[in-house]
Structure formats: structure tokens, C-alpha cells
Amino acid sequence: MGMTISEKILAKASGREKVEAGEYIVGKIDLAMIHDLTGPLTLNVMKEVGYDTPWNPEKLVIILDHQVPANSTVTADLHKQLRNYAKKHNLKNFHEVGRQGVCHQILAERYVKPGMLVVGADSHTCTLGALGAFATGIGSTEMASVILTGEMWFRVPETIRFELKNGLRRGVSAKDIILKIIGDMGVDGALYCAAEFTGDGIDSLSVDSRLTICNMAIEMGGKTGIVNPDSKTLAYTGAREAPFRSDPDAKYASTYELDLGMLEPQVAMPHSVDNVKPVSEVGEVPVDQVFIGSCTNGRLEDLEAAARVLRGKKVASGTRLVVIPASQSIYLEAERRGYLREFVEAGGVVCNPNCGPCLGGHMGILADGEVCASTSNRNFIGRMGSTASKVYLVSPETAAATAVEGKITDPRKYFRE
Amino acid sequence: MGGSKLIGVKGKVWLFGDDIDTDVILPGKYLVLTDPNELAKHALEGIVEGFASKISKGDIIVAGKNFGCGSSREHAPLALKYAGVGAIVAKSFSRIFFRNSINIGLPVVVSKDARDLLREGETIRINLEKGIIEREGGENIIVEKYPGFLLEILKDGGLLQNLKRKFGKVDIR
Ligand code: SF4
């Protein structure tokens, strides 16, 4: 019996030839990440232990990203704690304001390579599985343990295979794929499993798109999303080789199939990520705010798609548009290509890279009764501000079309040649 | 610290069914509490009124499949531990509950047979190292054995205590 890519990575990390789903292992961690919200909690745990030297300073990444630059004295203090910790231990992988971006995007651009075992003190760490790594989110206490020991215990997860067939039609994108899957699976449909995305459909997608898909594996309970690395992965990560791919006779808990050619744009309605409908069944939903950004959809490909819709048009009156590139390098490239100018000329606001309103931190918090179409990944009650606001999760294409028309809109008409 | 504090857990059996979820173990309205002793007062109050005051220290919950399903709240195993529960035996656990329990030092033991063989109120002793449940007068029941590193965390009383033992002698300055 062969092994899945997840099993192979966990086997290697635990120094074994072979592991099977359900087994317990202790894995050596290749990369650990904390950010400005979870990091200080981890530092507190280490304070209680009485020891705080990282097992390997090269493998610990600290990123300021949730509220950047600091928007309150509370945030400023959190930043200061991490800054001091980085200074004390001479950590070179500290992402200060000005070298920041949403943590998962920074990890993708700079650190993660295929075959790595990655843990982050953030639930969307599963994003990095798109690069052929095994990546999962953990709590702050467990992170303290990882930082001190470089190891963590795992129960090897079962894997569910998501077989994506054929290619997407114009105006439909990766976000629509993962929303459709979560709608079908439910918020606990992949509980604690590795969600492995395979098939010619995934082969045809860019690395940016794969990151979007794996990002939301956690929204159906997945421990990680994962894609077998190919030449695109190698080009993106600069890795010379991809150490692991799933064997053809690997064992899967179940298989789910999706024909991408049949897919239309999808919308996750308030207040649950699995409350998904095709855009044609959403009806008339006027929106107050459109947010394009986050670790789900703040990448260059997303901004490109949105700029294409907004180019030469205006954001509808009564609606406001907030765009936040996911990292400084994306910001610069979007600037070079003229996208940022196009957003501003259309009447939108472009903010500096960080999480922004995704979790209701700042830069576009919603008031009572307001409605937001957002490219982020969670629409729980109160996620982006007032508990009496509503969030609809959409693709960047749908978000941009919605900004132009002031109500949730099928973007496909903007993508006809 | 550490050592062989936890060779066995001994207590009376409390039987429960399948799919005991975290909302039953600790209703969401108590998540604002941070003192584990306060949490403990509400442990399992969704099924057994006054559970915390009825059990004796070390008593053992024996349940069906999927114990601890639902949210990832670490409060749920904490409430049980501080209520005095010595261990939980179940046909299966939700894995996040399983992970949280080990990390706070509450033994959670998988056994396919225990729920069907044991009787309410009988006294049992779980030998975690050997992986057996010893019954007074009855035949032993085999349970899933822990790998050594999990046993070590449990013996220390949880992940934090485990870290303190490994690193605590060193000064933070
Ligand atoms: S963008 Fe949103 S989901 Fe992503 S890390 Fe930031 S707050 Fe979390």
C-alpha cells in the first residue's frame, strides 16, 4: 500500500520509513510562525515556563500583520513585545512594519518549500499546503512547546481526495471552487483530515489559485489542505526538487469529484461559510462595502482580475471599495502594473498590506445593519465589525463586479472577450 | 516533578452514550469564565445535574463513540479535569478534544469494548502503561496503549508542566 504526500512528509519528519493514518508520531518542525495576535500569548506561556530561547532561530518566523501599522496602544504593545523578543534572540526572520504582509502570504513568498512540516499559530496556516508542504495551525501553548523543542506530536490524519476535473470558465476562479466544495462538505465535512486537491483541474491552476483553495480547507474542518508539487510549485518556491508526491495506490478516506467546467460563481451567504449558493440564486443584495484582500484573495492574480473589471469604471454610489494587497511585494508589483491607480481612479481606497477588516481589526469595520461583499474566508456573526452586520464571501471577480453595480453581481459579463 | 505519579487511575464508572458534545460538556455561556474551578462547577450539567458535586475525585467517564465532538474549546476537558474526573474511556474521541485533553494532562483512553462491558458505579483501575482496565472481580479489558511520549506528557500533568520540567531550571534572563 502506498502513502499520501501528507503521510510521506510526516514519516520523514518522524524519521520513519512509513506511517499510516491513525498512528501517533513526534515530528521535527521545519518552520514555525507566530504573528502579532497569537505571538504575545506564546511569549506568556514561555514566561511561565521560565525559558524562551527558540530551538532554532532560523526556523522561527515572526510577522506583524493583523493590525499594521499599530492602530491602538494595545496593538503597539503587542508589536513591541514581539520586536523585543526578536531583538533579544537576534532573530533575522522578524517582519517589521514595512517588510510585512499577511503572515501566510509572507510564508509562501519567502520560506516554505515542498516537503516541509510547517506549523503556525494561526488557523489558516493550512494555506501553505498549496506548495506541497504539510502545514497546520496550532494553539499558543502548543506553539510555545514547538518553539522550545522543535517538535510536536501528531496523530497522522486520514486524507480526503478532492479530484478537480477540467478547466474553469471565464470569470470563475479558485474561490468559487473552494466555496462550492465547502458548501457541499459542510463546515465539519473534512474534520481533522488532510484535504488533498488533485486532478487535471488543479494542474491547470496557478500557485496563487492553489493557495486560495488550500487557505479555506480549515473552513470544512481540515487539518491541512495540500497539493502535490509540480513544475509550477518548483518555479514559485525556487526549490530544486519536490521530495514527495502521493503514490497512485495511496489510501484515501473518501473521494469527492468536481467538474470545474460546470462551475458558476459562488457566494457564501451570512453567517456560515457552508451556506453557499450559486450567484444566480442569491437575488437582490445591495452592499455597503466591498473588501478585496486577505490571505484568501489578496494576491496579484486576484488584484489583476479585480482591476480588469474596475478599469475605467466607477464604484457605485452608496458603495465603498477597500483593496488591500496581501504583501509588500504584491503591493509593489500591483503598483508597477497600474492596478492600484485603477482602483483609486474607480473611487476605491487602497490600504497597506495587512489583515485589515478581515477580522474586524481596522480599515473598514462594519456598522450595524451594513452589508459587505468580501473576498476573505469567514462570515461569522460580527467577524468584520458589528454583530448586526452581514458578510457575503465571494471571489475577487464577483467582488469587483459588485463594487461597480452596488449589489451582488455575477461577474461573468465582464469577462467576455 | 514528573516520575510515576500516574501509573494508574482508580475510580467509579459513570456511563454515558455516543456523541457527547462540547456544548453538553461545558455550555458555551460559560466560556467567559477563566478560573478552571469555576468551569468545573458546570461540567456536564447539560446531562447530569450537579455532576461536579456528585462525583468523587478520580471517577472515570466511560462513553460511546465521538466523545467531545463540537468546538475546539480547551475549556471542556479543563472543566472535567477540575471537576475531579480521573480519566475518560470512550469508543472514540473527537480528535481536537483528544489533543486538548492530553495537553492539559487528562487521560483519554480509547477502548472498543469498555462501554459495553462495564457497569455503572463499579470501581475500575486503568493501567495506562500496560494499556488495561483492571476490574474488581471481573476480567481485565484491553485498551489502546499510549506511545511513550504521550504517557510522558500525561505523567507530567500536561504540556506546560512537561515543558517546565524540561526547561524550567534555566533562568529566563
Ligand atoms: S487575512 Fe484574515 S484570515 Fe487571513 S490571517 Fe489575517 S485575519 Fe486571519
mmCIF file of C-alpha atoms and ligand atoms in Angstrom, chain A residues 66 102 104 122 124 294-295 355 358-359 377 383, ligand 1:
data_model
loop_
_atom_site.group_PDB
_atom_site.id
_atom_site.type_symbol
_atom_site.label_atom_id
_atom_site.label_comp_id
_atom_site.label_asym_id
_atom_site.label_seq_id
_atom_site.Cartn_x
_atom_site.Cartn_y
_atom_site.Cartn_z
ATOM 1 C CA HIS A 66 -3.048 41.733 11.871
ATOM 2 C CA VAL A 102 -0.404 38.765 5.741
ATOM 3 C CA HIS A 104 0.567 33.131 5.213
ATOM 4 C CA ASP A 122 -2.989 30.760 13.123
ATOM 5 C CA HIS A 124 -5.189 29.427 8.149
ATOM 6 C CA SER A 294 -6.830 38.839 2.956
ATOM 7 C CA CYS A 295 -4.799 35.624 2.947
ATOM 8 C CA CYS A 355 -5.258 41.702 7.507
ATOM 9 C CA CYS A 358 -10.974 40.613 7.588
ATOM 10 C CA LEU A 359 -11.322 40.044 11.327
ATOM 11 C CA ASN A 377 -12.690 33.458 4.366
ATOM 12 C CA ARG A 383 -16.444 38.849 12.122
HETATM 13 S S1 SF4 C 1 -6.281 37.830 6.454
HETATM 14 FE FE1 SF4 C 1 -7.927 37.272 7.844
HETATM 15 S S2 SF4 C 1 -7.983 35.034 7.865
HETATM 16 FE FE2 SF4 C 1 -6.030 35.665 6.955
HETATM 17 S S3 SF4 C 1 -4.581 35.653 8.658
HETATM 18 FE FE3 SF4 C 1 -5.406 37.737 8.503
HETATM 19 S S4 SF4 C 1 -7.175 37.783 9.869
HETATM 20 FE FE4 SF4 C 1 -6.657 35.631 9.546
#
